[in-house]
Amino acid sequence: MTTPISLTINGEPRRTSATTIAALVRELGLKPEKVAVEHNGEIAPRSTLEQVRLADGDQLEIVHFVGGG
Amino acid sequence: MTEMQNISTDATDDSWEVAGHRFTSRLIVGTGKYKDFAQNAAAVEAAGAEIVTVAVRRVNISDPNQPVLMDYIDPRKVTYLPNTAGCFTAEDAIRTLRLAREAGGWELVKLEVLGEAKTLYPNMVETIRACEVLAKEGFKPMVYCTDDPIAAKQLEDAGAVAIMPLGAPIGSGLGIQNQVTIRLIVEGASVPVLVDAGVGTASDAAVAMELGCDGVLMNTAIAEAKDPIRMAHAMKLAVEAGRQAYLAGRMGRRKYADPSSPLAGLI
């Protein structure tokens, strides 16, 4: 078992045992193919979401498309 | 001659192209302010729109099972045009569109950098700066801008693939306030020109098309109509009618009457 780490997701603190971005996204109940992720200020390309490892203190922005004009 | 006749009688042949993408519908609609996603999807259908604008926002991590836009409007069938609504600096707009590209691989985007919340008027200095950076990164920015023919040329030089001047402030429904400048932009542009913002009702959309615009982008005029689906259909007809009238070439204006019935042979 991995030790839980502390992250900031969309400005909110959260603890997780997920080790990759894709695992975290799924843990949140979201589909990796429907979101885009910024990891510590850098875009995390979708093709790398399964590989990019999370570390304690990481800052994430997870966005998707909503209605807009 | 045959070709001309086809153009004048068959609206479906009259397609347009932006950054290598060809579309038949000249009406782009937004996806904000609708009662729900089902109504929004029905309005898109009634408008015959092939492109919809969408915004990029944080996911709701406390309630991830809420319905999402993509469940109702399929991005494989309708082109999503991610926008930068709510961005007041070039940096925010660029960051937003980089994320949008990652969310779905879109290069065709709508850039808007706003100057102030009260008028939502574009900040053209920031808009041109963002456009340059985005174009260098391979984006194809369709750009919301002031109805200023000089700024429009500067945007083209900065890599804009379409010029989208406001007809009136966003969400105002005031119609096209300055037909002269919109026409000057159309005459000066070598990329498509679309009126973006300010349309209130069908005749406003027809005016934009009669001025020679390649298309019209609207959201509130449809979403805030009492019957949004009927208004979406009205806008489709208005855009088509205005386009056909533009191609047909309107009659000249006279100061006085000119009878339509012959004067000769009067009893």
Coordinates of C-alpha atoms in Angstrom, one line a residue:
Chain A
M1 CA 0.0 0.0 0.0
T2 CA 1.2 3.5 -0.8
T3 CA 1.0 6.2 1.9
P4 CA -1.6 8.8 1.1
I5 CA -0.3 12.1 -0.1
S6 CA -1.7 15.6 0.1
L7 CA -2.6 17.5 -3.1
T8 CA -4.4 20.7 -4.1
I9 CA -7.0 20.0 -6.8
N10 CA -8.8 23.0 -8.3
G11 CA -7.8 25.0 -5.3
E12 CA -9.1 22.5 -2.7
P13 CA -6.9 20.3 -0.5
R14 CA -7.3 16.6 -0.9
R15 CA -5.6 13.4 0.3
T16 CA -5.3 10.5 -2.1
S17 CA -3.6 7.1 -2.4
A18 CA -3.6 7.4 -6.2
T19 CA -0.1 7.3 -7.6
T20 CA -0.8 8.6 -11.2
I21 CA -2.9 11.4 -12.6
A22 CA -5.1 9.0 -14.4
A23 CA -5.7 7.0 -11.3
L24 CA -6.6 10.2 -9.4
V25 CA -9.0 11.3 -12.1
R26 CA -10.8 8.0 -11.9
E27 CA -10.8 8.1 -8.1
L28 CA -12.6 11.5 -8.4
G29 CA -15.3 9.7 -10.5
L30 CA -14.2 11.4 -13.8
K31 CA -13.1 9.9 -17.1
P32 CA -9.5 10.8 -18.1
E33 CA -10.6 11.1 -21.7
K34 CA -13.1 13.9 -20.9
V35 CA -10.8 16.2 -18.9
A36 CA -7.6 18.2 -19.3
V37 CA -5.1 18.4 -16.5
E38 CA -2.5 21.0 -15.5
H39 CA 0.1 19.5 -13.1
N40 CA 2.2 22.1 -11.1
G41 CA 1.5 24.7 -13.7
E42 CA 2.4 22.6 -16.7
I43 CA -0.1 20.9 -19.1
A44 CA 0.0 17.1 -18.5
P45 CA -0.5 15.7 -22.0
R46 CA -3.3 13.2 -22.2
S47 CA -1.0 10.4 -23.5
T48 CA 1.0 10.7 -20.3
L49 CA -1.8 10.7 -17.7
E50 CA -1.3 7.0 -16.9
Q51 CA 2.4 7.5 -16.3
V52 CA 2.8 10.8 -14.6
R53 CA 3.4 10.1 -10.9
L54 CA 1.9 12.3 -8.2
A55 CA 4.0 13.7 -5.3
D56 CA 3.1 15.2 -2.0
G57 CA 2.2 18.9 -2.4
D58 CA 1.4 18.7 -6.1
Q59 CA -1.0 21.3 -7.5
L60 CA -3.5 20.2 -10.0
E61 CA -6.1 21.9 -12.2
I62 CA -8.7 19.6 -13.7
V63 CA -10.9 21.2 -16.3
H64 CA -13.5 20.2 -18.9
F65 CA -15.9 21.8 -21.3
V66 CA -19.0 23.5 -20.1
G67 CA -21.6 25.5 -21.9
G68 CA -20.5 29.0 -23.0
G69 CA -20.9 31.6 -25.6
Chain B
M1 CA -24.0 30.7 -66.0
T2 CA -25.0 27.3 -64.8
E3 CA -22.8 27.7 -61.8
M4 CA -24.3 31.1 -61.0
Q5 CA -27.8 29.6 -61.1
N6 CA -26.8 26.9 -58.7
I7 CA -25.5 29.4 -56.2
S8 CA -28.6 31.5 -56.4
T9 CA -31.1 28.7 -56.0
D10 CA -29.3 26.1 -53.8
A11 CA -28.2 27.4 -50.4
T12 CA -26.5 24.1 -49.6
D13 CA -23.8 24.6 -52.2
D14 CA -22.8 27.8 -50.5
S15 CA -20.3 26.5 -48.0
W16 CA -17.5 28.4 -46.4
E17 CA -14.1 27.5 -45.1
V18 CA -12.0 28.5 -42.0
A19 CA -8.4 27.3 -41.5
G20 CA -9.0 24.4 -43.9
H21 CA -12.3 23.2 -42.3
R22 CA -15.3 23.4 -44.6
F23 CA -18.8 24.1 -43.2
T24 CA -22.2 24.5 -44.7
S25 CA -24.0 26.3 -41.9
R26 CA -23.0 29.9 -41.4
L27 CA -24.5 30.1 -37.9
I28 CA -22.3 29.3 -34.9
V29 CA -24.2 29.1 -31.6
G30 CA -23.1 29.2 -28.0
T31 CA -24.0 26.7 -25.3
G32 CA -24.5 29.0 -22.3
K33 CA -27.6 30.2 -20.5
Y34 CA -29.9 27.4 -21.6
K35 CA -32.5 26.0 -19.2
D36 CA -30.8 22.6 -19.5
F37 CA -28.6 20.5 -21.8
A38 CA -31.6 19.0 -23.6
Q39 CA -33.0 22.4 -24.6
N40 CA -29.5 23.4 -25.7
A41 CA -29.1 20.4 -27.9
A42 CA -32.5 20.9 -29.5
A43 CA -31.6 24.5 -30.2
V44 CA -28.3 23.5 -31.9
E45 CA -30.3 21.1 -34.0
A46 CA -32.9 23.7 -34.9
A47 CA -30.2 26.2 -35.8
G48 CA -28.6 23.7 -38.1
A49 CA -25.3 24.7 -36.4
E50 CA -22.2 22.7 -37.2
I51 CA -20.0 24.6 -34.7
V52 CA -20.8 25.4 -31.1
T53 CA -18.7 27.5 -28.7
V54 CA -17.8 25.9 -25.3
A55 CA -16.1 27.2 -22.2
V56 CA -13.3 25.6 -20.2
R57 CA -13.9 25.4 -16.5
R58 CA -12.8 23.4 -13.4
V59 CA -14.6 20.1 -13.0
N60 CA -16.9 19.9 -10.0
I61 CA -15.0 17.4 -7.9
S62 CA -17.6 17.3 -5.1
D63 CA -20.3 16.1 -7.6
P64 CA -18.6 14.5 -10.6
N65 CA -21.8 12.7 -11.7
Q66 CA -23.6 15.8 -12.8
P67 CA -24.6 15.7 -16.5
V68 CA -22.0 17.2 -18.8
L69 CA -22.3 19.0 -22.1
M70 CA -20.6 16.2 -24.1
D71 CA -23.3 13.8 -23.1
Y72 CA -25.8 15.9 -25.0
I73 CA -23.9 17.5 -27.8
D74 CA -21.5 15.0 -29.4
P75 CA -18.2 16.6 -30.3
R76 CA -17.7 14.0 -33.0
K77 CA -20.8 15.4 -34.8
V78 CA -20.7 19.1 -33.9
T79 CA -17.4 21.0 -33.9
Y80 CA -16.5 22.3 -30.5
L81 CA -15.0 25.7 -30.6
P82 CA -13.4 26.3 -27.2
N83 CA -13.5 29.9 -26.0
T84 CA -11.6 32.0 -23.5
A85 CA -14.6 33.7 -22.1
G86 CA -13.8 35.3 -18.7
C87 CA -10.1 35.8 -19.6
F88 CA -8.8 39.3 -19.0
T89 CA -5.2 38.8 -19.9
A90 CA -3.3 37.2 -22.8
E91 CA -1.7 34.7 -20.3
D92 CA -5.1 33.5 -19.0
A93 CA -6.4 33.1 -22.5
I94 CA -3.4 31.1 -23.7
R95 CA -3.4 28.9 -20.6
T96 CA -7.1 28.2 -21.1
L97 CA -6.7 27.2 -24.8
R98 CA -3.7 25.0 -24.1
L99 CA -5.9 23.1 -21.7
A100 CA -8.7 23.0 -24.2
R101 CA -6.4 21.5 -26.8
E102 CA -5.5 18.8 -24.3
A103 CA -9.1 18.1 -23.5
G104 CA -9.8 17.2 -27.1
G105 CA -7.1 18.1 -29.5
W106 CA -8.7 21.2 -30.9
E107 CA -6.6 23.7 -32.8
L108 CA -9.6 25.8 -34.0
V109 CA -10.4 28.0 -31.1
K110 CA -12.2 31.2 -30.2
L111 CA -9.9 33.8 -28.6
E112 CA -11.4 36.6 -26.6
V113 CA -9.6 38.7 -24.2
L114 CA -11.9 41.0 -22.3
G115 CA -11.1 44.5 -21.2
E116 CA -13.6 45.0 -18.4
A117 CA -16.6 43.2 -16.8
K118 CA -19.1 46.0 -17.3
T119 CA -19.0 46.1 -21.1
L120 CA -17.1 42.9 -21.9
Y121 CA -15.4 45.0 -24.6
P122 CA -12.3 43.3 -26.0
N123 CA -8.8 44.4 -24.9
M124 CA -7.2 44.5 -28.3
V125 CA -3.6 44.9 -27.1
E126 CA -3.9 41.7 -25.1
T127 CA -6.0 40.0 -27.8
I128 CA -3.3 40.6 -30.5
R129 CA -0.5 39.5 -28.2
A130 CA -2.4 36.3 -27.3
C131 CA -3.2 35.7 -31.0
E132 CA 0.5 35.8 -32.0
V133 CA 1.5 33.3 -29.3
L134 CA -1.3 30.9 -30.1
A135 CA -0.7 31.0 -33.8
K136 CA 3.0 30.2 -33.2
E137 CA 1.9 27.2 -31.1
G138 CA -0.1 25.9 -34.0
F139 CA -3.5 27.1 -32.9
K140 CA -6.1 28.5 -35.4
P141 CA -7.6 31.4 -33.5
M142 CA -11.0 32.8 -34.5
V143 CA -10.8 36.1 -32.7
Y144 CA -13.5 38.2 -31.0
C145 CA -12.6 41.8 -31.5
T146 CA -13.7 45.4 -31.7
D147 CA -15.4 46.6 -34.9
D148 CA -12.2 48.3 -35.9
P149 CA -10.9 47.7 -39.5
I150 CA -7.3 48.5 -38.4
A151 CA -7.3 46.2 -35.5
A152 CA -8.8 43.5 -37.8
K153 CA -5.9 43.8 -40.1
Q154 CA -3.5 43.6 -37.2
L155 CA -5.2 40.4 -36.0
E156 CA -4.8 38.9 -39.4
D157 CA -1.1 39.7 -39.4
A158 CA -1.0 38.1 -35.9
G159 CA -2.3 34.8 -37.3
A160 CA -6.1 35.0 -36.8
V161 CA -8.0 32.6 -39.1
A162 CA -11.2 34.5 -38.7
I163 CA -12.1 38.0 -37.6
M164 CA -15.1 38.2 -35.3
P165 CA -16.1 41.8 -34.5
L166 CA -18.8 42.5 -32.1
G167 CA -22.1 43.9 -33.5
A168 CA -22.9 45.3 -30.0
P169 CA -21.8 44.3 -26.4
I170 CA -22.0 40.6 -25.5
G171 CA -25.5 39.6 -24.3
S172 CA -26.9 43.1 -25.1
G173 CA -29.2 42.1 -28.0
L174 CA -28.9 45.6 -29.4
G175 CA -28.2 44.5 -33.0
I176 CA -25.4 45.7 -35.3
Q177 CA -24.5 49.2 -34.1
N178 CA -22.0 50.2 -36.8
Q179 CA -22.7 48.7 -40.2
V180 CA -20.1 50.9 -41.8
T181 CA -17.2 49.5 -39.8
I182 CA -18.4 45.9 -40.1
R183 CA -18.5 46.4 -43.9
L184 CA -15.1 48.0 -43.9
I185 CA -13.7 44.9 -42.0
V186 CA -15.4 42.6 -44.6
E187 CA -13.9 44.5 -47.5
G188 CA -10.4 44.5 -45.9
A189 CA -10.2 40.9 -44.7
S190 CA -8.7 38.0 -46.5
V191 CA -10.0 35.6 -43.8
P192 CA -13.7 34.9 -42.9
V193 CA -15.5 37.6 -41.0
L194 CA -18.2 36.7 -38.5
V195 CA -20.3 39.0 -36.4
D196 CA -19.9 37.8 -32.8
A197 CA -22.1 39.2 -30.1
G198 CA -24.8 41.8 -30.1
V199 CA -27.4 40.0 -32.3
G200 CA -30.9 40.3 -30.6
T201 CA -33.3 38.9 -33.2
A202 CA -33.5 37.4 -36.6
S203 CA -33.3 40.7 -38.6
D204 CA -30.0 41.5 -36.9
A205 CA -28.5 38.3 -38.1
A206 CA -29.8 39.0 -41.6
V207 CA -28.2 42.5 -41.5
A208 CA -24.8 40.9 -40.6
M209 CA -25.1 38.6 -43.6
E210 CA -26.3 41.3 -46.0
L211 CA -23.2 43.2 -45.1
G212 CA -21.2 40.4 -46.5
C213 CA -20.1 38.6 -43.4
D214 CA -19.3 34.9 -43.7
G215 CA -21.2 34.0 -40.7
V216 CA -22.8 35.0 -37.4
L217 CA -22.0 33.7 -33.8
M218 CA -24.7 34.1 -31.2
N219 CA -25.7 32.7 -27.8
T220 CA -28.0 34.9 -25.8
A221 CA -30.4 35.8 -28.6
I222 CA -31.4 32.2 -28.8
A223 CA -31.0 31.1 -25.2
E224 CA -33.0 34.0 -23.8
A225 CA -35.8 33.9 -26.3
K226 CA -39.1 32.8 -24.8
D227 CA -39.0 29.8 -27.2
P228 CA -35.3 29.2 -27.8
I229 CA -35.8 26.3 -30.2
R230 CA -38.1 28.4 -32.4
M231 CA -35.7 31.3 -32.3
A232 CA -32.8 29.0 -33.2
H233 CA -34.8 28.0 -36.3
A234 CA -35.6 31.7 -37.1
M235 CA -31.9 32.5 -36.9
K236 CA -31.0 29.7 -39.3
L237 CA -33.5 31.1 -41.8
A238 CA -32.3 34.7 -41.2
V239 CA -28.7 33.8 -41.8
E240 CA -29.6 32.0 -45.0
A241 CA -31.9 34.8 -46.2
G242 CA -29.3 37.4 -45.4
R243 CA -26.6 35.4 -47.2
Q244 CA -28.8 34.9 -50.3
A245 CA -29.8 38.6 -50.4
Y246 CA -26.1 39.5 -50.2
L247 CA -25.3 37.1 -53.1
A248 CA -28.3 38.4 -55.0
G249 CA -27.1 42.0 -54.7
R250 CA -29.6 44.4 -53.3
M251 CA -31.2 47.2 -55.5
G252 CA -29.9 50.7 -55.3
R253 CA -31.5 53.2 -52.9
R254 CA -33.6 56.1 -54.4
K255 CA -34.7 59.2 -52.6
Y256 CA -38.1 59.1 -54.3
A257 CA -40.7 56.6 -55.6
D258 CA -40.3 54.7 -58.8
P259 CA -43.4 52.9 -60.0
S260 CA -43.3 49.2 -60.7
S261 CA -46.2 49.2 -63.1
P262 CA -45.6 50.7 -66.6
L263 CA -46.7 54.2 -67.2
A264 CA -47.4 53.6 -70.9
G265 CA -50.9 52.5 -71.8
L266 CA -52.6 54.1 -68.9
I267 CA -56.3 54.6 -69.5

